[in-house]
Tab-separated table of C-alpha atoms (C1' of nucleotides) in Angstrom:
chain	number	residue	atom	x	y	z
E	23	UNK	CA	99.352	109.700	77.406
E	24	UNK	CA	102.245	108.042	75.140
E	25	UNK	CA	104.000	106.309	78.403
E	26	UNK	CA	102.905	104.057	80.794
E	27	UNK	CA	101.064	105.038	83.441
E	28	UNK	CA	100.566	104.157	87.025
E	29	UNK	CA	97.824	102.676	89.244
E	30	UNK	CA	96.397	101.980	92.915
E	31	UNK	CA	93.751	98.902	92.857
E	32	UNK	CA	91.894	98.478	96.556
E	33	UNK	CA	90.674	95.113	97.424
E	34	UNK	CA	89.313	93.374	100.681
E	35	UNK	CA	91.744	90.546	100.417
E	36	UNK	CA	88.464	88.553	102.317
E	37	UNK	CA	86.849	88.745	98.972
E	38	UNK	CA	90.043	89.166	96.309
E	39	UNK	CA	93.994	88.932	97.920
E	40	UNK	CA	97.100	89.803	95.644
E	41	UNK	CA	97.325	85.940	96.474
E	42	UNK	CA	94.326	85.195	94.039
E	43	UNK	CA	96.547	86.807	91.569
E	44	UNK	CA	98.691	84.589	89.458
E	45	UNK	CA	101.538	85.579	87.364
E	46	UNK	CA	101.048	83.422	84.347
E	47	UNK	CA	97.283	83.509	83.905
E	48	UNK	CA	95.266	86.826	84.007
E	49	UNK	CA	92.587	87.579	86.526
E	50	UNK	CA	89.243	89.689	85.565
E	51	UNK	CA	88.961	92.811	87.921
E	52	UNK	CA	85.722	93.015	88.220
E	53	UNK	CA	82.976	94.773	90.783
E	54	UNK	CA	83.996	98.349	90.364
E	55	UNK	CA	80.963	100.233	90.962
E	56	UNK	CA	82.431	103.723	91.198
E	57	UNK	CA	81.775	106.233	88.709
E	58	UNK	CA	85.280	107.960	88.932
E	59	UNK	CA	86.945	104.233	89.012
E	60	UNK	CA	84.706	103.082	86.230
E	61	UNK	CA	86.249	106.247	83.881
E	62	UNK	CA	89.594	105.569	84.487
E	63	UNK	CA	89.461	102.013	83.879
E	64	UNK	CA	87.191	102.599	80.659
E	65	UNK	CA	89.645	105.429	79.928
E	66	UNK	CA	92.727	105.709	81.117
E	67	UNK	CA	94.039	102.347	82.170
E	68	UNK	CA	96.335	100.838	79.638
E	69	UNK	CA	97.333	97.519	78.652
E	70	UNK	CA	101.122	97.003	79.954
E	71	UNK	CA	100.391	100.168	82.867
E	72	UNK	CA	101.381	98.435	86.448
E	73	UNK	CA	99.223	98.516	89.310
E	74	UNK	CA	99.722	98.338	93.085
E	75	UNK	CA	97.612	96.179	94.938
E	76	UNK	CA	96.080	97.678	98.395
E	77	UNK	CA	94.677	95.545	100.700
E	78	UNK	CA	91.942	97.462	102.696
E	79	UNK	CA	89.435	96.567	105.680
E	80	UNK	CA	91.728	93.869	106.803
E	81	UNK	CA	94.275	93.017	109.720
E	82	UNK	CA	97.137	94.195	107.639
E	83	UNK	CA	96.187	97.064	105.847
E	84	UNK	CA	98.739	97.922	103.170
E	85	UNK	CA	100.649	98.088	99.335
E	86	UNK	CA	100.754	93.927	99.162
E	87	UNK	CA	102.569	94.408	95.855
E	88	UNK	CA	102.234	94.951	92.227
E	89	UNK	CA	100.353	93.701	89.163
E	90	UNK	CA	100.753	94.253	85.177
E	91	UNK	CA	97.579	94.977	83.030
E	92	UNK	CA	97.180	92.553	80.397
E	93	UNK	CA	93.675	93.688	78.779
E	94	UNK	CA	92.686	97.416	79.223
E	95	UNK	CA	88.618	98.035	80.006
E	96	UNK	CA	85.913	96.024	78.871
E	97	UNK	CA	82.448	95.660	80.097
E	98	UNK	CA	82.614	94.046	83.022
E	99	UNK	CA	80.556	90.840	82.461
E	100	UNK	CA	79.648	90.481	86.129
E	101	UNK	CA	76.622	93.443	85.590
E	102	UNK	CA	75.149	91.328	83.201
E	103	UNK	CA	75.436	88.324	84.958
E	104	UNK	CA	71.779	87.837	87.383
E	105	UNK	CA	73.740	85.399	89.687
E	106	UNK	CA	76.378	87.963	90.346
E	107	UNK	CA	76.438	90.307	93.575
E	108	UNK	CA	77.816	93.200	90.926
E	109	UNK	CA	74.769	92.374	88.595
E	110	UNK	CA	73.202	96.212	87.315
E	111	UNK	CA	69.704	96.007	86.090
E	112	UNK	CA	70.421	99.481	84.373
E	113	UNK	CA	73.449	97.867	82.360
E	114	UNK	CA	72.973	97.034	78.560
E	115	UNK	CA	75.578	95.339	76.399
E	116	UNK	CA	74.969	98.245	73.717
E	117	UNK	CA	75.197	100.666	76.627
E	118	UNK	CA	77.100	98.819	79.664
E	119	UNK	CA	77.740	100.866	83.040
E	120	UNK	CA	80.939	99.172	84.345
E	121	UNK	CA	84.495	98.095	82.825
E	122	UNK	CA	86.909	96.104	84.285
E	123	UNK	CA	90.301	95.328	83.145
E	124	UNK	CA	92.559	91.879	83.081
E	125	UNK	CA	95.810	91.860	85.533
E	126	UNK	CA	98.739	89.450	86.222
E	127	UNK	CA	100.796	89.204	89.257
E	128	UNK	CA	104.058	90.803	88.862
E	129	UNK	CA	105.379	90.833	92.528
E	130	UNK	CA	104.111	90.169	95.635
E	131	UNK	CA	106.176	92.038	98.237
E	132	UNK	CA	107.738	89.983	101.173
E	133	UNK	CA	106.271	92.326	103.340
E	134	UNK	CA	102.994	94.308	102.928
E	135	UNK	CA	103.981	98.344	103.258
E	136	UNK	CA	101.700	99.493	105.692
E	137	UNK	CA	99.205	102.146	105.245
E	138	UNK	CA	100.947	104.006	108.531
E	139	UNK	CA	104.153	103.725	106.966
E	140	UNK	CA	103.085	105.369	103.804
E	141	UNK	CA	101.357	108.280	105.950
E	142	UNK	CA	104.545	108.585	107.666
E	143	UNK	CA	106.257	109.383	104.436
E	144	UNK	CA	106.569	112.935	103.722
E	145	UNK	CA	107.257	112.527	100.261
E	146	UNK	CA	103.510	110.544	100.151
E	147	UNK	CA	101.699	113.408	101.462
E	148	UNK	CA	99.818	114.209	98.678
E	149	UNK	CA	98.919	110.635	97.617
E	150	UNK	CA	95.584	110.522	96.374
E	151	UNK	CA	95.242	107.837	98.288
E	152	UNK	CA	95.771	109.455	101.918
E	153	UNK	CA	93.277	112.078	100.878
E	154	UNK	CA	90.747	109.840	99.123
E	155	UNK	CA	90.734	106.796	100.346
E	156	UNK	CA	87.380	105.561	99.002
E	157	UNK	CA	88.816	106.132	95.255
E	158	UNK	CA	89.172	102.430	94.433
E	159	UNK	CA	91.003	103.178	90.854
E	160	UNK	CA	93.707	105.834	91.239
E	161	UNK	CA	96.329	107.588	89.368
E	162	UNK	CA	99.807	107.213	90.876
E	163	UNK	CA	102.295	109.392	90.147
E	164	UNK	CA	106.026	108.777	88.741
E	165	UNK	CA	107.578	110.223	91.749
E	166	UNK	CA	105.101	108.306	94.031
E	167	UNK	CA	105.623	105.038	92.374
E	168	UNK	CA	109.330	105.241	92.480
E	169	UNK	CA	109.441	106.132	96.279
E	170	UNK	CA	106.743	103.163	97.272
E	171	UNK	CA	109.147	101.031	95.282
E	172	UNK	CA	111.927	101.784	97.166
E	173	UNK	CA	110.367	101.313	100.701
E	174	UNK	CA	110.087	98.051	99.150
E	175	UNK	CA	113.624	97.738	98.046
E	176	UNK	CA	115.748	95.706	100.848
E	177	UNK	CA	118.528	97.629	100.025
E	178	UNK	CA	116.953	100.859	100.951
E	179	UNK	CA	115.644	99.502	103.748
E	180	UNK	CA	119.088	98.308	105.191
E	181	UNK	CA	120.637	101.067	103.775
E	182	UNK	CA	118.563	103.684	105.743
E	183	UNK	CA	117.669	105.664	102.162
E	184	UNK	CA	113.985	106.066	103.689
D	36	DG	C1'	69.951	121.112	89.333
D	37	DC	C1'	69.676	121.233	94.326
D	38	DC	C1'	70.008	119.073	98.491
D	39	DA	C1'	68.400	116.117	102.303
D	40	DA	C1'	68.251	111.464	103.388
D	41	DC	C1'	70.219	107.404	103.069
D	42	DG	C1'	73.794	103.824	102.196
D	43	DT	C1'	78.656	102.464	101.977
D	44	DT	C1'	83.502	102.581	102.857
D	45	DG	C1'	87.283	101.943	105.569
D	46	DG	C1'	90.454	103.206	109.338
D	47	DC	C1'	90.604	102.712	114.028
M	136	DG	C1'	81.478	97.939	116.370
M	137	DC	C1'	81.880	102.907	115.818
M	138	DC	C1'	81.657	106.800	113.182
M	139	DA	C1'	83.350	110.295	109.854
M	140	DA	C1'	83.701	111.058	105.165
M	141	DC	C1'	82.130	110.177	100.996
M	142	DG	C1'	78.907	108.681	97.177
M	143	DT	C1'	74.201	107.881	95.458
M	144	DT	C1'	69.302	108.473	95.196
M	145	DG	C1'	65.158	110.729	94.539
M	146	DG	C1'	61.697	114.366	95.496
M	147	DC	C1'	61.011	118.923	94.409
DNA sequence: GCCAACGTTGGC
DNA sequence: GCCAACGTTGGC
């Protein structure tokens, strides 16, 4: 794909919060133990993409903003690492099992966009992540990005555009 | 390669 | 804490 692409990233903010994310120095994100999120973040994900950053199992479930990929998939040192919960037995480093990729905060939203609020949106109703919501990597389309983007916009909001 | 059993995720 | 949906494991 010659453009940029877009991205959903799930995290229990009790372990990792868009507010562990800084927007000068690059975070690792590490732990995915998917299969289908390991290939797209071996794959797919590209340096410069933009992700959005869901907060899930928490009080405020939600978009919590957006991030900016700064190194695209390496192996994820935490499989190697004995010490580490997301340490894989099965991993080699000729032959490692699980990527990760480096982010940096781009914007945190003032106000979390709620997961009921995007289900509300008829324009969202296909949104992989309403109808997979254990996908913890996930494509997000153009049209999808631009619309989640707006419910963030103030403007829109006091303007009544959603 | 199938599929039952089991484990995990995640909204509610 | 519950439970449905999903993902993984392992015997055959």
């Amino acid at each position: 794909m010659a453009s940029s692409q877009t991205w959903l990233l799930k995290t229990e903010p009790d372990e990792f919060s868009i507010d562990d994310l800084s927007s000068s120095a690059p975070s690792v994100w590490d732990g995915v133990r998917n299969y289908k999120a390991r290939n797209y973040l071996r794959d797919d994900v590209q340096l410069g993409d933009r992700v959005f950053i869901y907060h899930s199992s928490c009080r405020l479930i939600g978009i919590a903003g957006l991030a900016l990929v700064t190194r695209s998939g390496y192996a994820d040192p935490a499989q190697f690492d004995l010490s580490s919960p997301y340490y894989d037995a099965k991993s080699t480093i000729d032959r490692p099992r699980w990527y990760c990729i480096d982010l940096k905060l781009e914007q945190r939203f003032e106000r979390v966009i709620p997961l009921a609020l995007l289900k509300q949106q008829p324009q969202l109703a296909d949104m992989l992540l309403l109808r997979q919501p254990r996908l913890s990597v996930q494509p997000v389309s153009a049209e999808h990005f631009r619309h989640i983007m707006a419910m963030n916009s103030p403007v829109a909001l006091t303007q009544g555009h959603l």
